[in-house]
Amino acid sequence: MTVDQAAGPRDTAPRPGHVPVVIVGAGPVGVTAALLLARRGVRTVVLERHHDVYPLPRAVATDDEVRRILQTAGVQKEFAAIARPARGLRLLDARHRVMAEFPRAAQGAHGFPQTSMFDQPELERLLRDALARAPECELRGGVEVVGVDQDGDGPDGEGANGEGANGQGAGGEGPVRVAYRDETGEHLLWADAVLGCDGAGSLVRDAVGAVWEDLRFEERWTVVDVRTSLPVRCWEGVEQICDPRRPATFMRIGEDRYRWEFRLRDDSELGHERLRDLVAPWVDLAPKADFTVLRQARYTFRARIADRWRRGRVFLLGDAAHLTPPFIGQGLCAGLRDARNVTWKLARVLQQGADERLLETYESERKPHARHMIRLAVAMGWAMTGGQDGAAAVRRGLLSAAVRIPGLSTAAARDLSPVLGAGPLVRRRARWGGRGLVGGFCPQPWVAVDGRRVRLDELLGDSFALLTAVPPAPSLRAVAAGLGARTVPVAGLGDDGRLAAWLREGRADAALLRPDRVVMDVVPSGAGELTGTADWASLLHTTRSPLPSRRSVEESLSRSATR
């Protein structure tokens, strides 16, 4: 049964202008989503208001998990050429004395520097170049999306008869209609799914019927991007000035590129003399010095999250779903995590006939993580400003004491990728001892393949994977085959035993990895079987190639589930 056929007899004929996925917005999140879908053979049309990349810098920081996503999208080598590793984050007091330091490693668990600085227009150009090389992707610039409509409310149970399985009932009422206009007139596309990557003012969010939940942070800041050859005093990381009178952020972005962010007390223009005073702790700005302001803009930093991220086959990603203050550099990162999470699930439904309920796990997995990151950013904002109420002095005192707790810096540095909570695709159970692996990421060491040194994900491919420290039982091999998972023994990979040690630490003989490299399930030491096949088998069961036939998949999964 194809996706179009799932809607019933009235929709069985192909519609003119049909495309599997329409993506609204060609920023980094939208283009990355298109590239990730292209790797799985899913065709997309990306609709973008502008003809070219927005030329001024906005996002400037990313982490190692997101660099792993860019690796999957096929642009890691190009990104490495424009990225600059950063040492981490420092909190400074009003006199620029170090209150706390949160170091970031030169190589994190994902195989990349834990923090990297970059110029967003450069990232967008290399993403667009990759998009142009992908035959599955089409970018239509200079267009305005004017409508996104679908017949049913979707598999969240609010439409039709609420069946919500395999595209039938709720969410199976027909393709999504996307109307847009360009210089030649108005046009209509019919899509099996729509990804709304159209920013804070999202039209797609209105189509979903979502409203903002305010997470109680709103401040006006001035952002100044500069190019200079002058010697600038910096420690090659991000500095947050925790001064309620004049909080600020400073970072080096490139060889001669720097950014300052200031919360000013009025809306007056930031003149040259005022700027000289503000940047004096970092650089001596003499008259007529080589100091070019590339951009000076006022922003309102907000903390918000949409109350729903999906309706039927229409999804919200990035700023359309969540807004975060920039203080921990996770705004763009959150959007790229959205893209990684939703695309493999959507491809499995569209290409392989997986259960429609698989798509429900996008919001249930990503929304708690996004909320967590926004709260961390808000907490950092309050640390910098002290707040605006009578408890500000108390908070500043607590901060000064808290940042001196041994181990806090290390814990804070790890908290950017907390494990996923229990759910259909995260089989959590009472811990059997050691550190639980399920819900966290598999590390990505360098491995040896045919005499070549490659990163682990290049060996594993784009689907599920089973990493084993012991020979897998026949039933385990059958489950792996049913998922299309590659079985990889960790011994002899040339990774200095890192993956074997990771399994030992988690007291597991094997780990089943999802396509996004989250550990979905494990074989506990000595158990021989996965712990929760029955929980996820029905969602991942597929009805179409390239995986085995429906009967063989059902039989292999059922055997494991009943053991």
XYZ file of C-alpha atoms in Angstrom:
563
model
C 0.000 0.000 0.000
C 1.493 3.313 -1.008
C 1.080 6.522 0.962
C -1.271 7.983 -1.644
C -3.390 4.836 -1.697
C -3.749 4.884 2.080
C -6.171 7.801 1.807
C -8.894 5.717 0.133
C -10.480 5.488 -3.311
C -11.005 9.195 -3.872
C -7.240 9.813 -3.744
C -5.879 6.801 -5.629
C -5.163 8.737 -8.853
C -1.818 10.574 -8.871
C -2.251 14.303 -8.474
C -0.445 16.833 -10.651
C 2.360 18.518 -8.760
C 2.823 15.637 -6.305
C 6.066 15.457 -4.309
C 6.842 13.187 -1.346
C 8.004 15.999 0.983
C 7.715 19.775 0.771
C 10.050 21.750 3.020
C 9.088 25.344 3.756
C 12.256 27.352 4.410
C 15.774 26.922 3.015
C 17.758 27.926 6.066
C 20.245 25.475 7.584
C 17.498 23.382 9.187
C 15.399 23.047 6.026
C 18.316 22.283 3.728
C 19.837 19.800 6.182
C 16.476 18.028 6.404
C 16.362 17.820 2.588
C 19.894 16.367 2.447
C 19.110 13.788 5.134
C 15.984 12.710 3.284
C 17.925 12.558 0.007
C 20.335 10.034 1.544
C 17.309 7.777 1.991
C 16.016 8.353 -1.524
C 13.150 10.687 -0.553
C 12.479 13.488 -3.033
C 11.874 16.987 -1.688
C 10.935 20.411 -2.944
C 12.289 23.236 -0.772
C 10.355 26.506 -0.952
C 12.218 29.654 0.094
C 11.181 33.300 0.144
C 14.643 34.619 -0.751
C 16.661 33.890 -3.874
C 20.021 33.701 -2.114
C 21.585 33.043 1.268
C 21.000 35.752 3.867
C 24.404 37.493 3.811
C 24.790 38.585 7.449
C 25.966 36.348 10.317
C 23.457 35.026 12.828
C 24.173 31.610 14.400
C 27.885 31.193 15.186
C 28.289 28.094 17.383
C 27.683 24.365 17.139
C 28.549 21.266 19.148
C 29.981 17.857 18.338
C 26.603 16.136 18.100
C 25.518 18.606 15.427
C 28.794 18.201 13.566
C 27.949 14.496 13.459
C 24.611 15.451 11.882
C 26.448 17.517 9.263
C 28.627 14.464 8.641
C 25.490 12.420 7.966
C 24.221 15.149 5.642
C 27.457 14.839 3.649
C 29.016 18.247 4.333
C 31.365 17.572 7.247
C 34.601 17.973 5.297
C 33.484 21.297 3.856
C 32.300 22.457 7.284
C 35.630 21.521 8.886
C 37.310 23.982 6.513
C 35.226 26.900 7.826
C 34.904 25.907 11.506
C 37.098 27.069 14.374
C 37.224 24.919 17.556
C 36.550 26.823 20.782
C 37.837 26.099 24.261
C 34.486 26.392 26.019
C 32.617 28.930 28.131
C 33.725 31.285 30.867
C 31.582 33.256 33.281
C 33.245 36.533 34.231
C 32.184 39.080 36.832
C 31.831 42.808 36.205
C 35.614 43.260 36.536
C 36.235 40.408 34.081
C 37.490 38.011 36.732
C 36.779 34.337 36.068
C 33.866 33.020 38.145
C 33.540 29.653 36.419
C 34.906 27.840 33.410
C 33.139 25.155 31.412
C 35.820 23.579 29.198
C 34.964 21.784 25.975
C 37.174 19.001 24.669
C 39.072 19.116 21.390
C 37.304 15.838 20.549
C 34.011 14.826 22.094
C 32.140 11.538 22.101
C 30.788 12.206 18.613
C 34.295 12.480 17.169
C 34.494 16.262 16.751
C 35.391 19.321 18.853
C 32.722 19.822 21.484
C 32.317 23.469 20.453
C 33.022 24.978 17.042
C 32.555 28.553 15.836
C 31.509 29.328 12.269
C 29.944 31.945 10.012
C 26.322 31.079 9.183
C 26.356 32.417 5.600
C 29.340 30.160 4.857
C 27.490 27.169 6.330
C 24.378 27.976 4.306
C 26.367 28.242 1.074
C 27.990 24.847 1.482
C 24.614 23.322 2.375
C 23.062 24.893 -0.738
C 25.935 23.572 -2.864
C 25.289 20.065 -1.534
C 21.568 20.505 -2.210
C 22.301 21.432 -5.828
C 24.313 18.202 -6.235
C 21.508 15.997 -4.896
C 19.135 14.864 -7.669
C 16.420 14.126 -5.090
C 16.259 17.798 -4.037
C 14.801 20.836 -5.763
C 15.094 24.380 -4.395
C 12.566 26.971 -5.531
C 13.650 30.425 -4.399
C 11.808 33.713 -4.569
C 8.476 32.137 -3.635
C 5.963 32.884 -0.902
C 4.029 30.035 0.677
C 0.465 31.230 1.212
C -1.295 28.099 2.432
C -0.726 24.662 3.936
C -3.843 22.522 4.257
C -4.561 18.881 4.928
C -7.810 16.954 4.917
C -7.310 15.125 8.205
C -6.004 16.126 11.606
C -3.446 13.336 11.618
C -2.421 10.274 13.564
C -2.538 12.080 16.894
C -6.088 10.836 17.137
C -8.003 14.026 16.356
C -9.142 13.282 12.813
C -11.541 10.922 11.123
C -11.983 7.680 13.015
C -8.768 7.845 15.021
C -7.241 4.592 13.806
C -3.922 6.263 13.025
C -2.067 3.156 11.806
C -0.239 2.785 8.495
C -1.686 6.012 7.172
C -5.299 4.918 7.659
C -7.948 6.731 9.629
C -6.519 9.751 11.409
C -3.868 11.316 9.247
C -4.771 9.189 6.245
C -7.280 11.530 4.657
C -5.026 12.574 1.791
C -1.932 14.530 0.805
C -1.119 17.958 2.160
C -1.870 20.893 -0.155
C 0.822 23.578 -0.294
C -0.040 26.788 -2.135
C 2.646 29.268 -3.078
C 3.114 32.193 -5.395
C 6.053 33.460 -7.386
C 6.579 35.999 -10.147
C 4.665 33.809 -12.604
C 1.550 33.403 -10.438
C 0.101 30.958 -7.926
C 0.968 27.266 -7.802
C -0.141 24.167 -5.918
C 1.829 21.165 -4.687
C 0.486 17.953 -3.182
C 2.847 16.453 -0.615
C 2.849 13.298 1.470
C 4.434 15.380 4.253
C 5.417 18.981 4.955
C 8.288 20.164 7.155
C 7.850 23.694 8.464
C 11.347 25.189 8.752
C 10.113 28.741 8.208
C 11.292 30.436 11.393
C 9.718 32.247 14.303
C 6.975 33.811 12.165
C 6.052 30.411 10.752
C 3.003 30.105 8.520
C 3.254 26.347 8.937
C 2.891 26.743 12.708
C -0.457 28.399 12.087
C -1.439 25.493 9.830
C -0.582 23.067 12.626
C -2.733 25.115 14.995
C 0.128 25.570 17.450
C 0.531 28.463 19.874
C 3.561 29.611 21.834
C 4.161 28.653 25.436
C 6.104 31.485 27.056
C 9.054 30.259 29.159
C 9.494 33.665 30.790
C 12.535 35.304 29.293
C 12.481 38.371 27.068
C 15.292 40.918 26.776
C 16.526 43.385 24.188
C 20.170 42.998 23.204
C 22.465 44.562 20.630
C 24.598 42.209 18.535
C 27.776 43.574 16.910
C 29.765 41.517 14.380
C 33.226 42.858 13.602
C 36.183 42.163 11.356
C 39.558 43.487 12.566
C 43.283 42.804 12.328
C 43.898 44.431 15.717
C 45.179 42.246 18.561
C 42.110 41.156 20.539
C 42.430 39.788 24.044
C 40.571 36.487 24.114
C 40.966 32.947 25.404
C 39.552 31.310 22.227
C 36.232 30.540 23.853
C 32.967 32.252 24.729
C 32.939 34.799 27.548
C 29.747 35.702 29.404
C 29.981 38.870 31.510
C 27.738 38.384 34.550
C 27.122 42.037 35.303
C 23.509 43.074 35.989
C 24.399 46.643 35.013
C 25.892 45.711 31.649
C 25.815 41.994 30.789
C 27.654 41.013 27.648
C 28.858 38.100 25.550
C 32.086 37.948 23.560
C 33.465 35.289 21.216
C 35.949 34.843 18.415
C 34.317 33.410 15.308
C 37.142 33.273 12.772
C 40.678 34.390 12.069
C 39.698 38.073 12.064
C 36.015 37.836 13.009
C 34.551 38.631 16.450
C 31.121 39.070 17.999
C 29.950 41.116 20.950
C 26.452 41.073 22.405
C 25.388 43.738 24.896
C 22.215 44.293 26.851
C 21.857 48.058 26.766
C 19.591 50.076 28.982
C 18.051 52.153 26.204
C 17.209 51.857 22.533
C 19.573 54.557 21.329
C 21.941 53.799 18.436
C 25.294 52.359 19.397
C 27.701 55.065 18.232
C 31.415 54.678 17.604
C 32.433 56.324 20.867
C 30.058 54.145 22.874
C 31.306 51.061 21.089
C 34.926 51.979 21.876
C 34.089 52.049 25.593
C 32.176 48.777 25.471
C 34.889 46.755 23.718
C 37.778 48.318 25.676
C 38.268 45.238 27.928
C 39.111 43.217 24.806
C 40.673 45.558 22.250
C 42.238 49.028 22.133
C 40.191 50.875 19.567
C 42.162 53.936 18.446
C 40.657 56.456 16.009
C 40.653 55.189 12.392
C 41.796 51.744 13.509
C 41.123 48.697 11.352
C 37.803 47.807 12.972
C 34.944 47.152 10.541
C 31.452 46.651 11.902
C 29.855 44.037 9.640
C 26.511 44.088 11.362
C 24.883 45.898 14.243
C 21.369 44.772 15.094
C 18.932 44.878 17.952
C 17.340 41.567 18.907
C 14.725 40.520 21.397
C 15.915 37.289 22.964
C 12.914 35.113 23.827
C 12.263 31.708 25.377
C 9.251 29.991 23.821
C 8.129 26.561 22.726
C 5.178 25.557 20.554
C 2.469 23.609 22.353
C 2.294 21.122 19.474
C 4.866 20.303 16.814
C 2.788 18.227 14.456
C -0.604 17.815 12.910
C -1.015 14.794 10.685
C 1.865 14.837 8.212
C 2.789 18.489 8.874
C 5.741 19.032 11.234
C 7.464 21.997 12.861
C 11.264 22.206 13.076
C 13.754 24.765 14.342
C 12.579 28.261 15.230
C 9.086 27.385 14.058
C 8.890 25.011 17.053
C 11.099 26.663 19.679
C 12.936 29.894 20.451
C 15.850 30.076 22.847
C 18.122 32.837 24.129
C 21.590 32.400 22.586
C 23.610 32.140 25.798
C 24.639 28.476 25.418
C 24.807 28.506 21.615
C 22.065 25.930 21.055
C 19.513 27.692 18.843
C 20.602 26.298 15.475
C 21.798 23.082 17.113
C 18.280 22.338 18.339
C 16.884 22.777 14.837
C 19.409 20.408 13.284
C 18.597 17.847 15.980
C 14.954 18.185 14.967
C 15.900 17.465 11.352
C 17.928 14.385 12.276
C 15.162 12.972 14.459
C 12.218 13.412 12.125
C 13.803 12.577 8.765
C 14.762 8.952 9.363
C 11.326 8.234 10.809
C 9.501 9.980 7.976
C 11.618 8.166 5.376
C 10.861 4.819 6.972
C 7.124 5.538 6.805
C 7.154 6.913 3.256
C 9.691 4.570 1.689
C 9.191 1.341 3.602
C 5.617 1.461 4.882
C 6.437 1.650 8.596
C 3.620 2.286 11.049
C 2.318 5.846 11.015
C 2.595 5.939 14.813
C 6.362 6.073 14.396
C 5.944 9.759 13.547
C 4.418 10.453 16.952
C 7.812 9.874 18.563
C 9.271 12.988 16.916
C 7.580 15.431 19.264
C 7.649 13.148 22.297
C 11.442 12.781 21.969
C 12.476 16.222 20.786
C 10.191 18.524 22.757
C 11.479 17.602 26.263
C 15.072 18.012 25.091
C 14.334 21.392 23.491
C 12.589 22.578 26.654
C 15.569 21.448 28.719
C 18.016 23.378 26.532
C 15.870 26.518 26.630
C 15.785 26.367 30.415
C 19.570 26.012 30.523
C 19.886 29.083 28.294
C 17.448 31.039 30.460
C 19.391 30.031 33.580
C 22.572 31.297 31.947
C 20.783 34.518 31.069
C 19.733 35.036 34.658
C 23.284 34.273 35.782
C 24.544 37.038 33.490
C 21.937 39.640 34.324
C 21.078 38.726 37.900
C 17.443 39.091 37.030
C 15.213 42.102 37.309
C 13.472 41.619 40.625
C 14.181 41.787 44.339
C 15.744 38.326 44.416
C 18.513 39.249 41.961
C 21.161 39.777 44.645
C 20.298 36.416 46.217
C 20.635 34.670 42.871
C 24.004 36.269 42.231
C 25.237 35.056 45.600
C 23.984 31.544 44.945
C 25.651 31.563 41.533
C 28.996 32.597 43.007
C 28.790 29.700 45.448
C 27.435 27.142 42.970
C 30.097 27.612 40.307
C 32.744 26.655 42.839
C 31.258 23.215 43.539
C 33.809 20.569 42.437
C 32.705 18.744 39.309
C 29.962 21.208 38.368
C 31.856 22.462 35.325
C 32.304 18.941 33.996
C 28.648 18.074 34.590
C 27.443 21.251 32.883
C 29.623 20.528 29.866
C 28.026 17.073 29.480
C 24.463 18.311 29.757
C 24.067 19.461 26.143
C 23.094 15.927 25.053
C 21.083 14.392 27.911
C 19.732 10.894 27.317
C 16.259 10.523 25.876
C 13.488 9.572 28.252
C 11.743 6.228 28.060
C 9.474 5.800 25.070
C 8.531 3.442 22.246
C 11.980 3.799 20.643
C 13.947 4.033 23.889
C 13.694 0.765 25.773
C 14.488 1.747 29.367
C 14.200 -0.724 32.211
C 15.407 -1.153 35.763
C 19.157 -0.802 35.577
C 21.060 -4.032 35.650
C 24.161 -2.329 37.018
C 26.740 -0.023 35.555
C 25.879 2.980 33.427
C 22.784 2.577 31.282
C 23.388 2.994 27.563
C 19.814 3.134 26.303
C 18.658 6.583 25.207
C 22.184 7.920 24.923
C 24.417 8.163 21.879
C 26.890 5.618 20.693
C 30.346 7.223 20.601
C 31.963 7.672 17.215
C 35.634 6.696 17.199
C 37.867 6.334 14.164
C 37.867 2.750 12.855
C 39.840 0.847 10.237
C 37.991 -0.396 7.139
C 39.850 -2.061 4.266
C 43.048 -0.329 5.274
C 41.341 3.066 5.483
C 40.750 5.126 8.602
C 37.140 6.315 8.740
C 34.669 7.487 11.339
C 32.314 4.833 12.704
C 29.162 6.196 11.047
C 30.764 5.816 7.621
C 31.050 2.104 8.357
C 27.554 1.738 9.798
C 25.667 3.490 7.000
C 22.301 5.219 7.316
C 20.058 2.541 8.814
C 19.976 0.625 12.083
C 23.140 -1.050 13.343
C 23.932 -3.775 15.862
C 27.265 -3.487 17.682
C 28.237 -6.762 19.313
C 30.950 -7.811 21.730
C 29.959 -11.502 21.544
C 28.698 -13.681 18.681
C 24.980 -12.850 18.301
C 22.373 -15.556 18.755
C 20.343 -16.595 15.664
C 17.244 -14.785 16.949
C 19.263 -11.600 17.398
C 20.570 -11.897 13.853
C 16.985 -12.321 12.657
C 15.889 -9.130 14.391
C 18.823 -7.255 12.882
C 17.946 -8.581 9.439
C 14.331 -7.558 9.876
C 15.386 -4.000 10.646
C 17.933 -3.879 7.846
C 20.582 -3.387 10.519
C 24.242 -4.031 9.840
C 25.817 -6.310 12.459
C 29.301 -5.125 13.408
C 31.564 -6.968 15.898
C 33.466 -4.385 17.925
C 36.598 -6.511 18.191
C 39.267 -5.709 15.628
C 37.814 -2.368 14.504
C 41.072 -0.552 15.126
C 39.414 1.846 17.568
C 41.803 1.066 20.457
C 39.038 -0.910 22.131
C 36.855 2.106 22.731
C 33.553 0.541 21.666
C 34.274 -2.675 23.542
C 34.984 -0.634 26.680
C 31.774 1.350 26.135
C 29.737 -1.874 26.046
C 31.526 -3.234 29.113
C 30.853 -0.059 31.051
C 27.173 -0.395 30.204
C 27.236 -4.121 31.090
C 25.947 -5.000 27.647
C 26.955 -7.658 25.139
C 25.381 -5.744 22.251
C 23.707 -2.436 21.494
C 21.055 -1.778 18.858
C 21.535 1.683 17.348
C 18.855 3.723 15.649
C 19.728 5.554 12.420
C 20.389 8.708 14.495
C 22.889 6.646 16.557
C 20.788 6.705 19.724
C 20.899 3.376 21.550
C 17.392 1.922 21.238
C 17.917 -1.364 23.057
C 20.677 -3.555 24.458
C 21.510 -7.163 25.135
C 22.521 -7.209 28.820
C 25.662 -9.165 29.631
C 24.909 -12.880 29.465
C 21.256 -12.405 28.428
C 21.593 -13.281 24.740
C 18.465 -11.302 23.758
C 17.316 -7.714 23.419
C 15.331 -6.437 26.383
C 12.286 -4.847 24.755
C 11.628 -5.956 21.187
C 7.865 -6.058 21.727
C 7.816 -2.342 22.547
C 9.200 -1.127 19.235
C 8.699 -3.972 16.748
C 5.214 -2.875 15.651
C 6.346 0.694 14.954
C 9.350 -0.282 12.877
C 7.735 -3.157 11.010
C 7.809 -2.313 7.298
C 5.672 -3.433 4.354
C 7.912 -2.570 1.411
C 11.435 -3.253 0.170
C 14.391 -2.789 0.512
C 13.844 -4.753 3.743
C 12.639 -8.388 3.813
C 9.042 -9.352 3.202
C 6.342 -8.555 5.721
C 6.031 -12.168 6.815
C 9.745 -12.697 7.446
C 10.004 -9.472 9.426
C 6.955 -10.280 11.531
C 8.218 -13.788 12.250
C 11.729 -12.690 13.205
C 10.506 -9.895 15.461
C 7.832 -12.089 17.040
C 10.336 -14.821 17.890
C 12.502 -12.358 19.767
C 9.551 -10.650 21.452
C 8.229 -13.901 22.894
C 11.500 -15.200 24.279
